[in-house]
mmCIF file of C-alpha atoms in Angstrom:
data_model
loop_
_atom_site.group_PDB
_atom_site.id
_atom_site.type_symbol
_atom_site.label_atom_id
_atom_site.label_comp_id
_atom_site.label_asym_id
_atom_site.label_seq_id
_atom_site.Cartn_x
_atom_site.Cartn_y
_atom_site.Cartn_z
ATOM 1 C CA MET X 1 0.000 0.000 0.000
ATOM 2 C CA THR X 2 1.260 3.420 -0.845
ATOM 3 C CA ILE X 3 0.306 6.914 0.205
ATOM 4 C CA THR X 4 -0.405 7.648 -3.466
ATOM 5 C CA ARG X 5 -3.328 5.215 -3.425
ATOM 6 C CA LEU X 6 -4.905 6.932 -0.458
ATOM 7 C CA VAL X 7 -4.571 10.329 -2.076
ATOM 8 C CA ARG X 8 -6.004 9.059 -5.294
ATOM 9 C CA LEU X 9 -8.940 7.429 -3.522
ATOM 10 C CA PRO X 10 -9.976 9.789 -0.687
ATOM 11 C CA LEU X 11 -11.637 8.439 2.405
ATOM 12 C CA VAL X 12 -15.323 9.134 1.922
ATOM 13 C CA ILE X 13 -18.227 7.923 4.037
ATOM 14 C CA VAL X 14 -21.381 6.749 2.303
ATOM 15 C CA ALA X 15 -24.890 6.235 3.586
ATOM 16 C CA SER X 16 -24.594 2.441 3.241
ATOM 17 C CA GLY X 17 -22.220 -0.046 1.631
ATOM 18 C CA ALA X 18 -24.821 -1.579 -0.615
ATOM 19 C CA ALA X 19 -26.224 1.759 -1.704
ATOM 20 C CA ALA X 20 -22.772 3.113 -2.482
ATOM 21 C CA ALA X 21 -21.863 0.004 -4.410
ATOM 22 C CA CYS X 22 -24.926 0.123 -6.616
ATOM 23 C CA SER X 23 -25.067 3.867 -7.208
ATOM 24 C CA GLY X 24 -23.575 5.720 -10.154
ATOM 25 C CA ASN X 25 -22.142 9.226 -10.389
ATOM 26 C CA SER X 26 -23.942 11.990 -8.468
ATOM 27 C CA ASP X 27 -26.655 13.909 -10.264
ATOM 28 C CA ASN X 28 -25.855 17.358 -11.637
ATOM 29 C CA SER X 29 -29.134 19.137 -12.169
ATOM 30 C CA SER X 30 -27.431 22.183 -13.666
ATOM 31 C CA ALA X 31 -25.753 20.222 -16.448
ATOM 32 C CA LYS X 32 -27.217 20.511 -19.941
ATOM 33 C CA PRO X 33 -28.771 17.301 -21.273
ATOM 34 C CA ASP X 34 -26.481 15.446 -23.678
ATOM 35 C CA SER X 35 -27.506 13.693 -26.854
ATOM 36 C CA ALA X 36 -28.396 10.490 -24.981
ATOM 37 C CA ALA X 37 -30.689 12.417 -22.650
ATOM 38 C CA ASN X 38 -32.290 14.187 -25.636
ATOM 39 C CA ALA X 39 -32.912 10.786 -27.205
ATOM 40 C CA LEU X 40 -34.958 9.818 -24.163
ATOM 41 C CA ILE X 41 -37.005 12.998 -24.318
ATOM 42 C CA ALA X 42 -37.655 13.107 -28.066
ATOM 43 C CA PRO X 43 -39.741 10.172 -29.365
ATOM 44 C CA ALA X 44 -38.029 7.945 -31.912
ATOM 45 C CA LYS X 45 -39.488 7.638 -35.428
ATOM 46 C CA HIS X 46 -40.156 4.502 -37.474
ATOM 47 C CA ASP X 47 -39.668 4.268 -41.225
ATOM 48 C CA SER X 48 -43.283 5.277 -41.643
ATOM 49 C CA GLY X 49 -42.431 8.677 -40.181
ATOM 50 C CA LYS X 50 -44.782 8.192 -37.229
ATOM 51 C CA ALA X 51 -43.445 8.877 -33.781
ATOM 52 C CA ALA X 52 -42.883 5.809 -31.619
ATOM 53 C CA PRO X 53 -44.006 5.980 -27.992
ATOM 54 C CA ALA X 54 -41.337 7.648 -25.856
ATOM 55 C CA MET X 55 -41.902 5.116 -23.054
ATOM 56 C CA ALA X 56 -40.602 2.204 -25.147
ATOM 57 C CA ARG X 57 -37.341 4.037 -25.853
ATOM 58 C CA THR X 58 -36.957 5.021 -22.198
ATOM 59 C CA ASP X 59 -37.540 1.482 -20.918
ATOM 60 C CA SER X 60 -34.973 -0.105 -23.219
ATOM 61 C CA THR X 61 -32.360 2.523 -22.393
ATOM 62 C CA ALA X 62 -32.948 2.186 -18.659
ATOM 63 C CA ALA X 63 -32.579 -1.584 -18.892
ATOM 64 C CA ALA X 64 -29.303 -1.232 -20.756
ATOM 65 C CA ALA X 65 -28.015 1.202 -18.101
ATOM 66 C CA THR X 66 -28.709 -1.185 -15.199
ATOM 67 C CA PRO X 67 -25.388 -2.506 -13.828
ATOM 68 C CA SER X 68 -24.886 -6.230 -14.263
ATOM 69 C CA ALA X 69 -24.311 -8.499 -11.266
ATOM 70 C CA ASP X 70 -20.617 -8.570 -12.184
ATOM 71 C CA GLN X 71 -20.372 -4.776 -12.139
ATOM 72 C CA GLN X 72 -22.355 -4.510 -8.899
ATOM 73 C CA PHE X 73 -20.068 -7.081 -7.285
ATOM 74 C CA LEU X 74 -16.938 -5.189 -8.329
ATOM 75 C CA ARG X 75 -18.339 -1.952 -6.925
ATOM 76 C CA MET X 76 -19.396 -3.455 -3.603
ATOM 77 C CA MET X 77 -16.178 -5.409 -3.138
ATOM 78 C CA SER X 78 -14.140 -2.317 -4.028
ATOM 79 C CA ASP X 79 -15.842 -0.433 -1.194
ATOM 80 C CA HIS X 80 -15.241 -3.395 1.095
ATOM 81 C CA HIS X 81 -11.521 -3.438 0.263
ATOM 82 C CA ARG X 82 -11.268 0.338 0.600
ATOM 83 C CA GLY X 83 -12.555 0.103 4.161
ATOM 84 C CA LEU X 84 -10.041 -2.547 5.170
ATOM 85 C CA ILE X 85 -7.201 -0.610 3.536
ATOM 86 C CA ALA X 86 -8.113 2.389 5.712
ATOM 87 C CA ILE X 87 -7.942 0.212 8.837
ATOM 88 C CA VAL X 88 -4.625 -1.496 8.074
ATOM 89 C CA HIS X 89 -3.016 1.696 6.803
ATOM 90 C CA ALA X 90 -3.926 3.503 10.035
ATOM 91 C CA THR X 91 -2.407 0.572 11.928
ATOM 92 C CA VAL X 92 0.880 0.725 10.009
ATOM 93 C CA GLU X 93 1.133 4.487 10.631
ATOM 94 C CA ARG X 94 0.674 4.266 14.413
ATOM 95 C CA LYS X 95 3.543 5.762 16.383
ATOM 96 C CA ASP X 96 3.099 3.521 19.427
ATOM 97 C CA LYS X 97 4.206 -0.091 19.595
ATOM 98 C CA VAL X 98 1.620 -2.582 18.377
ATOM 99 C CA GLY X 99 2.397 -6.177 17.525
ATOM 100 C CA VAL X 100 0.305 -6.466 14.372
ATOM 101 C CA LYS X 101 2.077 -4.003 12.078
ATOM 102 C CA ALA X 102 3.691 -6.775 10.025
ATOM 103 C CA GLU X 103 0.308 -8.464 9.578
ATOM 104 C CA ALA X 104 -1.241 -5.119 8.648
ATOM 105 C CA ARG X 105 1.409 -4.512 5.954
ATOM 106 C CA THR X 106 0.815 -7.963 4.443
ATOM 107 C CA ILE X 107 -2.948 -7.504 4.344
ATOM 108 C CA ASP X 108 -2.525 -3.952 3.027
ATOM 109 C CA ALA X 109 -0.434 -5.119 0.066
ATOM 110 C CA LYS X 110 -2.916 -7.845 -0.910
ATOM 111 C CA GLN X 111 -5.992 -5.662 -0.533
ATOM 112 C CA ASP X 112 -4.413 -2.817 -2.490
ATOM 113 C CA ALA X 113 -3.466 -5.099 -5.394
ATOM 114 C CA GLU X 114 -6.982 -6.563 -5.520
ATOM 115 C CA LEU X 115 -8.565 -3.113 -5.325
ATOM 116 C CA ASP X 116 -6.416 -1.878 -8.207
ATOM 117 C CA ALA X 117 -7.484 -4.895 -10.275
ATOM 118 C CA MET X 118 -11.185 -4.285 -9.599
ATOM 119 C CA VAL X 119 -11.039 -0.545 -10.306
ATOM 120 C CA THR X 120 -9.144 -1.222 -13.530
ATOM 121 C CA MET X 121 -11.724 -3.797 -14.605
ATOM 122 C CA LEU X 122 -14.579 -1.392 -13.879
ATOM 123 C CA GLU X 123 -12.914 1.296 -15.977
ATOM 124 C CA GLN X 124 -11.803 -0.844 -18.912
ATOM 125 C CA GLN X 125 -14.582 -3.401 -19.146
ATOM 126 C CA TYR X 126 -17.605 -1.428 -17.944
ATOM 127 C CA HIS X 127 -16.467 2.159 -18.638
ATOM 128 C CA ASP X 128 -17.249 2.849 -14.984
ATOM 129 C CA PRO X 129 -14.824 5.293 -13.297
ATOM 130 C CA TYR X 130 -15.945 4.143 -9.853
ATOM 131 C CA ALA X 131 -14.293 5.702 -6.784
ATOM 132 C CA PRO X 132 -14.360 3.198 -3.877
ATOM 133 C CA LYS X 133 -15.609 4.567 -0.568
ATOM 134 C CA VAL X 134 -15.319 3.633 3.103
ATOM 135 C CA THR X 135 -18.706 2.438 4.351
ATOM 136 C CA PRO X 136 -20.099 3.532 7.754
ATOM 137 C CA ASP X 137 -19.561 0.022 9.172
ATOM 138 C CA ASN X 138 -15.874 0.083 8.293
ATOM 139 C CA LYS X 139 -15.508 3.657 9.598
ATOM 140 C CA ALA X 140 -17.092 2.568 12.892
ATOM 141 C CA MET X 141 -14.674 -0.374 13.052
ATOM 142 C CA LEU X 142 -11.721 1.968 12.548
ATOM 143 C CA ASP X 143 -13.022 4.472 15.113
ATOM 144 C CA SER X 144 -13.475 1.779 17.786
ATOM 145 C CA LEU X 145 -9.986 0.395 17.155
ATOM 146 C CA THR X 146 -8.096 3.706 17.187
ATOM 147 C CA PRO X 147 -8.148 4.458 20.959
ATOM 148 C CA LYS X 148 -6.925 0.985 21.904
ATOM 149 C CA SER X 149 -3.268 0.173 22.509
ATOM 150 C CA GLY X 150 -0.904 -2.693 23.272
ATOM 151 C CA ALA X 151 -2.300 -6.198 23.557
ATOM 152 C CA SER X 152 -5.871 -4.887 23.463
ATOM 153 C CA PHE X 153 -5.224 -3.241 20.096
ATOM 154 C CA ASP X 154 -3.593 -6.380 18.673
ATOM 155 C CA ARG X 155 -6.455 -8.618 19.768
ATOM 156 C CA THR X 156 -9.150 -6.240 18.498
ATOM 157 C CA PHE X 157 -7.315 -5.725 15.203
ATOM 158 C CA ARG X 158 -7.231 -9.463 14.517
ATOM 159 C CA GLU X 159 -10.877 -9.855 15.512
ATOM 160 C CA ASP X 160 -11.856 -6.987 13.214
ATOM 161 C CA ILE X 161 -9.920 -8.424 10.261
ATOM 162 C CA ILE X 162 -11.535 -11.817 10.770
ATOM 163 C CA LYS X 163 -15.001 -10.213 10.904
ATOM 164 C CA HIS X 164 -14.229 -8.093 7.832
ATOM 165 C CA HIS X 165 -13.056 -11.134 5.850
ATOM 166 C CA GLN X 166 -16.103 -13.146 6.937
ATOM 167 C CA ASP X 167 -18.341 -10.373 5.624
ATOM 168 C CA GLY X 168 -16.372 -10.362 2.367
ATOM 169 C CA ILE X 169 -16.778 -14.112 1.957
ATOM 170 C CA ALA X 170 -20.528 -13.756 2.572
ATOM 171 C CA MET X 171 -20.685 -11.133 -0.202
ATOM 172 C CA ILE X 172 -18.792 -13.432 -2.570
ATOM 173 C CA ASP X 173 -21.105 -16.345 -1.773
ATOM 174 C CA GLN X 174 -24.135 -14.118 -2.349
ATOM 175 C CA TYR X 175 -22.982 -12.958 -5.774
ATOM 176 C CA ALA X 176 -21.210 -16.108 -7.000
ATOM 177 C CA PRO X 177 -24.344 -17.694 -8.559
ATOM 178 C CA LYS X 178 -25.143 -14.437 -10.390
ATOM 179 C CA LEU X 179 -21.701 -13.762 -11.888
ATOM 180 C CA THR X 180 -21.404 -14.398 -15.623
ATOM 181 C CA ASP X 181 -17.999 -12.905 -16.477
ATOM 182 C CA ALA X 182 -15.252 -15.530 -16.265
ATOM 183 C CA LYS X 183 -12.643 -13.003 -15.102
ATOM 184 C CA VAL X 184 -14.872 -11.680 -12.337
ATOM 185 C CA LYS X 185 -15.706 -15.222 -11.232
ATOM 186 C CA ALA X 186 -12.019 -16.172 -11.085
ATOM 187 C CA MET X 187 -11.227 -12.999 -9.148
ATOM 188 C CA ALA X 188 -14.002 -13.709 -6.635
ATOM 189 C CA GLU X 189 -12.834 -17.289 -6.088
ATOM 190 C CA LYS X 190 -9.233 -16.138 -5.563
ATOM 191 C CA MET X 191 -10.354 -13.477 -3.081
ATOM 192 C CA LYS X 192 -12.404 -16.009 -1.116
ATOM 193 C CA ALA X 193 -9.487 -18.445 -0.884
ATOM 194 C CA GLY X 194 -7.144 -15.660 0.222
ATOM 195 C CA GLN X 195 -9.522 -14.404 2.891
ATOM 196 C CA GLN X 196 -10.114 -17.926 4.208
ATOM 197 C CA HIS X 197 -6.337 -18.345 4.490
ATOM 198 C CA ASP X 198 -6.002 -15.029 6.342
ATOM 199 C CA ILE X 199 -8.758 -16.009 8.781
ATOM 200 C CA ALA X 200 -7.046 -19.306 9.567
ATOM 201 C CA GLU X 201 -3.726 -17.523 10.199
ATOM 202 C CA LEU X 202 -5.295 -14.838 12.380
ATOM 203 C CA GLN X 203 -7.240 -17.373 14.422
ATOM 204 C CA LYS X 204 -3.970 -19.043 15.407
#
């Protein structure tokens, strides 16, 4: 994990993880409608020259704009990773002595690499410049961990990572039957195996 990543992806709190993962860019009511928006407003014409119902054009466009399960999964898991990166990065930067800094660095490196892969896939495959956000649950986890120190910090850190990974595995299991993209499926399976390994190591 590098400081550059954190600057490039600022720590932002969203109303909920699921809502953030499934939402698009924020609405700009002052922006002028583009050609696509005009196409929705103006009814399409058939060869006969008669205007087709505007509703039919709107419905088909809305359906095409709905994110696929693969895209939704990448968004949600990106937020999930972003939250854990915030936790482990804060741990590495602590000035006091805590015994889990080496573990935090290892997890940080893996999570950052996976997050980069997901963001890149969203941009290149789905033309979705998604900016991962820290969900309220992950922010609360970080806030409760911060005041702790020594052995209490180490124990709570490991418990939090285990809980975070368990939530990630549950998300993967939820989306696995819906995923259709082979690359996304392979990524999800690799993430699940890695998180299961981390849990086993932390539980020791």
